[in-house]
Amino acid sequence: MRTVVITGGMQGLGAAIAERLRGEYRVVTWDIIDGADVHCDVADYGQVERAADETRAKYGQIDVLVNNAGIFIAGDLITNDPARITDVVKINLLGTINCTRVIAGEMMARGEGQIINICSDAGLEHKATRSVYYASKWGVTGFSKCLHDELHPHGVRVTTVFPSVMDTDLFSKAQYDRDLSKALDPKATADLVAYALATPENVWLPELRINGM
């Protein structure tokens, strides 16, 4: 049974992915909230290193990494709180880089492994009052494209998932009121992740995009 690490795995899409994969995979959730298998702030490289060591000690090698942890920010750039800007970039982009940096090496050494980077259609588009959030997601897009080229020769598959707006608490946690009546059910995106993980090792899926109505 393959071991799958899911960052931000206790809430929102991360929880939906964890629920979808349990039974088929050994799921290990990394999160900052109580109940996670491993406590980890992905923005802190030292915590990521410790989380990876703890995971290996308990569950053996890490076969799959799902970089899912993320937070939201909206509003004009000049009115955004500088501390919140830093948090968004550190969690959404640096967190993805940190976790990949810590785990990719063991995958490369084995010549196999999968990395699923949960991005957003925000990583492909542009919109006023979203400059910081979109910048963090465009960063994930660029990182993922380069990472695919870097790891492909070593047998490590990288897939970037681009969901449209999902019905999670991403917005409410940022105190942003958004109509989610036509938003994607996160279970649909979780199904897409499961599909990517179920593909044969000789099948490469660099990007997957899923949209709601």
Tab-separated table of C-alpha atoms in Angstrom:
chain	number	residue	atom	x	y	z
A	1	MET	CA	0.000	0.000	0.000
A	2	ARG	CA	1.456	3.345	-1.057
A	3	THR	CA	1.865	6.103	1.509
A	4	VAL	CA	0.331	9.440	0.531
A	5	VAL	CA	1.152	12.671	2.370
A	6	ILE	CA	-1.529	15.368	2.065
A	7	THR	CA	-0.692	18.862	3.295
A	8	GLY	CA	-3.603	20.792	4.744
A	9	GLY	CA	-5.216	17.390	4.955
A	10	MET	CA	-7.636	18.075	7.799
A	11	GLN	CA	-9.874	20.635	6.160
A	12	GLY	CA	-11.544	21.600	2.899
A	13	LEU	CA	-10.240	19.907	-0.213
A	14	GLY	CA	-7.439	18.216	1.729
A	15	ALA	CA	-9.958	16.410	3.934
A	16	ALA	CA	-11.974	15.397	0.860
A	17	ILE	CA	-8.857	13.963	-0.780
A	18	ALA	CA	-7.905	12.117	2.410
A	19	GLU	CA	-11.382	10.606	2.675
A	20	ARG	CA	-11.374	9.582	-0.987
A	21	LEU	CA	-7.982	7.867	-0.813
A	22	ARG	CA	-8.294	6.034	2.513
A	23	GLY	CA	-8.553	2.303	2.037
A	24	GLU	CA	-6.655	2.349	-1.251
A	25	TYR	CA	-3.645	4.183	0.176
A	26	ARG	CA	-1.998	4.793	3.535
A	27	VAL	CA	-3.016	8.424	4.047
A	28	VAL	CA	-0.919	10.708	6.238
A	29	THR	CA	-2.304	14.196	6.871
A	30	TRP	CA	0.005	17.095	7.589
A	31	ASP	CA	-1.700	20.113	9.105
A	32	ILE	CA	-1.419	22.747	11.824
A	33	ILE	CA	-4.741	21.845	13.416
A	34	ASP	CA	-5.478	19.175	16.004
A	35	GLY	CA	-6.154	15.692	14.724
A	36	ALA	CA	-3.584	15.673	11.942
A	37	ASP	CA	-1.392	12.594	11.686
A	38	VAL	CA	1.637	14.889	11.717
A	39	HIS	CA	1.678	18.511	12.881
A	40	CYS	CA	3.349	20.677	10.262
A	41	ASP	CA	3.423	24.300	9.180
A	42	VAL	CA	4.502	23.961	5.557
A	43	ALA	CA	5.860	27.509	5.534
A	44	ASP	CA	8.515	26.460	8.076
A	45	TYR	CA	11.216	24.380	6.382
A	46	GLY	CA	12.438	22.916	9.670
A	47	GLN	CA	8.940	21.700	10.517
A	48	VAL	CA	8.634	20.132	7.065
A	49	GLU	CA	11.902	18.258	7.592
A	50	ARG	CA	10.726	17.003	10.982
A	51	ALA	CA	7.336	16.011	9.564
A	52	ALA	CA	8.974	13.998	6.802
A	53	ASP	CA	11.262	12.238	9.289
A	54	GLU	CA	8.301	11.446	11.560
A	55	THR	CA	6.280	10.138	8.638
A	56	ARG	CA	9.078	7.864	7.447
A	57	ALA	CA	9.643	6.568	10.967
A	58	LYS	CA	5.953	5.674	11.392
A	59	TYR	CA	4.910	4.671	7.903
A	60	GLY	CA	8.001	3.992	5.834
A	61	GLN	CA	8.805	5.631	2.526
A	62	ILE	CA	6.688	8.454	1.150
A	63	ASP	CA	5.328	7.413	-2.239
A	64	VAL	CA	3.037	10.337	-3.031
A	65	LEU	CA	3.008	13.989	-2.004
A	66	VAL	CA	-0.160	16.052	-2.435
A	67	ASN	CA	0.676	19.725	-1.947
A	68	ASN	CA	-2.726	21.070	-0.985
A	69	ALA	CA	-2.276	23.546	1.896
A	70	GLY	CA	-3.357	27.060	0.975
A	71	ILE	CA	-5.068	30.238	2.166
A	72	PHE	CA	-6.893	33.083	0.411
A	73	ILE	CA	-6.606	36.841	0.202
A	74	ALA	CA	-8.645	39.395	-1.766
A	75	GLY	CA	-8.801	43.167	-2.108
A	76	ASP	CA	-6.733	45.914	-3.668
A	77	LEU	CA	-3.011	45.437	-3.182
A	78	ILE	CA	-2.547	48.727	-1.327
A	79	THR	CA	-5.187	47.767	1.232
A	80	ASN	CA	-3.908	44.224	1.843
A	81	ASP	CA	-2.318	43.642	5.229
A	82	PRO	CA	1.438	43.075	4.750
A	83	ALA	CA	1.468	40.213	7.267
A	84	ARG	CA	-1.371	38.487	5.414
A	85	ILE	CA	0.442	38.958	2.090
A	86	THR	CA	3.477	37.233	3.558
A	87	ASP	CA	1.393	34.371	4.921
A	88	VAL	CA	-0.343	33.764	1.590
A	89	VAL	CA	2.903	33.622	-0.374
A	90	LYS	CA	4.645	31.515	2.266
A	91	ILE	CA	1.871	28.937	2.605
A	92	ASN	CA	0.651	28.736	-0.993
A	93	LEU	CA	3.969	28.909	-2.816
A	94	LEU	CA	6.862	28.475	-0.403
A	95	GLY	CA	5.005	25.666	1.376
A	96	THR	CA	4.694	23.768	-1.897
A	97	ILE	CA	8.375	24.300	-2.607
A	98	ASN	CA	9.435	23.318	0.927
A	99	CYS	CA	7.531	20.030	0.962
A	100	THR	CA	8.687	19.099	-2.514
A	101	ARG	CA	12.301	19.968	-1.667
A	102	VAL	CA	12.222	17.664	1.357
A	103	ILE	CA	10.457	14.699	-0.249
A	104	ALA	CA	11.474	14.692	-3.929
A	105	GLY	CA	15.005	13.465	-3.238
A	106	GLU	CA	13.916	10.077	-1.927
A	107	MET	CA	11.600	9.649	-4.917
A	108	MET	CA	14.402	10.465	-7.335
A	109	ALA	CA	16.693	7.981	-5.601
A	110	ARG	CA	14.086	5.228	-6.048
A	111	GLY	CA	13.272	6.263	-9.604
A	112	GLU	CA	9.562	6.533	-8.867
A	113	GLY	CA	6.985	8.614	-7.027
A	114	GLN	CA	4.187	11.083	-7.634
A	115	ILE	CA	3.753	14.721	-6.705
A	116	ILE	CA	0.319	16.321	-7.052
A	117	ASN	CA	0.326	20.102	-6.749
A	118	ILE	CA	-3.123	21.522	-6.068
A	119	CYS	CA	-3.153	24.903	-7.748
A	120	SER	CA	-6.263	26.777	-8.937
A	121	ASP	CA	-7.592	28.327	-12.099
A	122	ALA	CA	-6.192	31.448	-10.406
A	123	GLY	CA	-2.815	30.114	-11.524
A	124	LEU	CA	-3.863	30.508	-15.153
A	125	GLU	CA	-5.891	33.711	-15.149
A	126	HIS	CA	-5.810	37.302	-13.863
A	127	LYS	CA	-8.286	39.514	-12.081
A	128	ALA	CA	-8.395	42.821	-10.231
A	129	THR	CA	-8.358	42.621	-6.410
A	130	ARG	CA	-6.656	39.217	-6.550
A	131	SER	CA	-3.054	40.213	-7.261
A	132	VAL	CA	-1.446	38.508	-4.256
A	133	TYR	CA	-3.497	35.309	-4.325
A	134	TYR	CA	-3.128	34.927	-8.086
A	135	ALA	CA	0.606	35.649	-7.854
A	136	SER	CA	1.016	32.834	-5.329
A	137	LYS	CA	-0.892	30.445	-7.611
A	138	TRP	CA	0.919	31.533	-10.765
A	139	GLY	CA	4.070	30.768	-8.811
A	140	VAL	CA	2.817	27.247	-8.178
A	141	THR	CA	2.072	26.886	-11.895
A	142	GLY	CA	5.577	27.926	-12.905
A	143	PHE	CA	7.183	25.838	-10.197
A	144	SER	CA	5.190	22.783	-11.238
A	145	LYS	CA	6.014	23.129	-14.937
A	146	CYS	CA	9.732	23.399	-14.197
A	147	LEU	CA	9.536	20.600	-11.630
A	148	HIS	CA	7.948	18.293	-14.189
A	149	ASP	CA	10.891	18.848	-16.534
A	150	GLU	CA	13.371	18.407	-13.691
A	151	LEU	CA	11.960	15.197	-12.221
A	152	HIS	CA	10.658	13.472	-15.346
A	153	PRO	CA	14.094	12.009	-16.232
A	154	HIS	CA	14.212	10.427	-12.752
A	155	GLY	CA	10.864	8.655	-13.069
A	156	VAL	CA	8.996	10.994	-10.713
A	157	ARG	CA	5.621	12.122	-12.052
A	158	VAL	CA	4.367	15.648	-11.381
A	159	THR	CA	0.736	16.647	-11.930
A	160	THR	CA	-0.732	20.097	-11.376
A	161	VAL	CA	-4.464	20.236	-10.668
A	162	PHE	CA	-6.357	23.421	-11.553
A	163	PRO	CA	-9.835	23.435	-9.957
A	164	SER	CA	-12.222	26.341	-10.297
A	165	VAL	CA	-14.017	27.738	-7.240
A	166	MET	CA	-14.856	25.004	-4.734
A	167	ASP	CA	-17.427	24.869	-1.959
A	168	THR	CA	-15.013	24.949	0.979
A	169	ASP	CA	-14.297	27.338	3.850
A	170	LEU	CA	-11.304	28.867	2.016
A	171	PHE	CA	-13.142	32.170	1.575
A	172	SER	CA	-14.946	32.344	4.903
A	173	LYS	CA	-11.667	31.838	6.733
A	174	ALA	CA	-10.392	34.923	4.952
A	175	GLN	CA	-13.617	36.740	5.942
A	176	TYR	CA	-14.570	37.046	2.297
A	177	ASP	CA	-18.214	36.639	1.308
A	178	ARG	CA	-18.533	34.662	-1.914
A	179	ASP	CA	-21.478	32.991	-3.600
A	180	LEU	CA	-20.693	29.267	-3.704
A	181	SER	CA	-24.050	28.099	-5.057
A	182	LYS	CA	-22.441	26.947	-8.316
A	183	ALA	CA	-19.059	26.023	-6.879
A	184	LEU	CA	-17.439	22.642	-7.354
A	185	ASP	CA	-17.999	19.959	-4.763
A	186	PRO	CA	-14.476	19.255	-3.446
A	187	LYS	CA	-15.254	15.547	-3.815
A	188	ALA	CA	-15.106	16.005	-7.592
A	189	THR	CA	-11.566	17.355	-7.354
A	190	ALA	CA	-10.669	14.564	-4.937
A	191	ASP	CA	-11.896	12.076	-7.542
A	192	LEU	CA	-9.596	13.711	-10.090
A	193	VAL	CA	-6.631	13.308	-7.739
A	194	ALA	CA	-7.544	9.652	-7.250
A	195	TYR	CA	-7.682	9.249	-11.031
A	196	ALA	CA	-4.181	10.702	-11.403
A	197	LEU	CA	-2.822	8.360	-8.737
A	198	ALA	CA	-4.454	5.328	-10.355
A	199	THR	CA	-2.812	5.821	-13.751
A	200	PRO	CA	-0.028	3.388	-14.752
A	201	GLU	CA	3.544	4.453	-14.104
A	202	ASN	CA	4.156	4.977	-17.818
A	203	VAL	CA	1.302	7.480	-18.053
A	204	TRP	CA	2.177	11.114	-17.421
A	205	LEU	CA	-0.460	13.732	-16.637
A	206	PRO	CA	1.335	17.082	-16.355
A	207	GLU	CA	-1.867	19.111	-15.883
A	208	LEU	CA	-5.519	18.467	-15.067
A	209	ARG	CA	-8.206	21.158	-15.001
A	210	ILE	CA	-11.702	20.831	-13.552
A	211	ASN	CA	-14.468	23.449	-13.680
A	212	GLY	CA	-17.848	23.873	-12.054
A	213	MET	CA	-20.900	25.394	-13.735
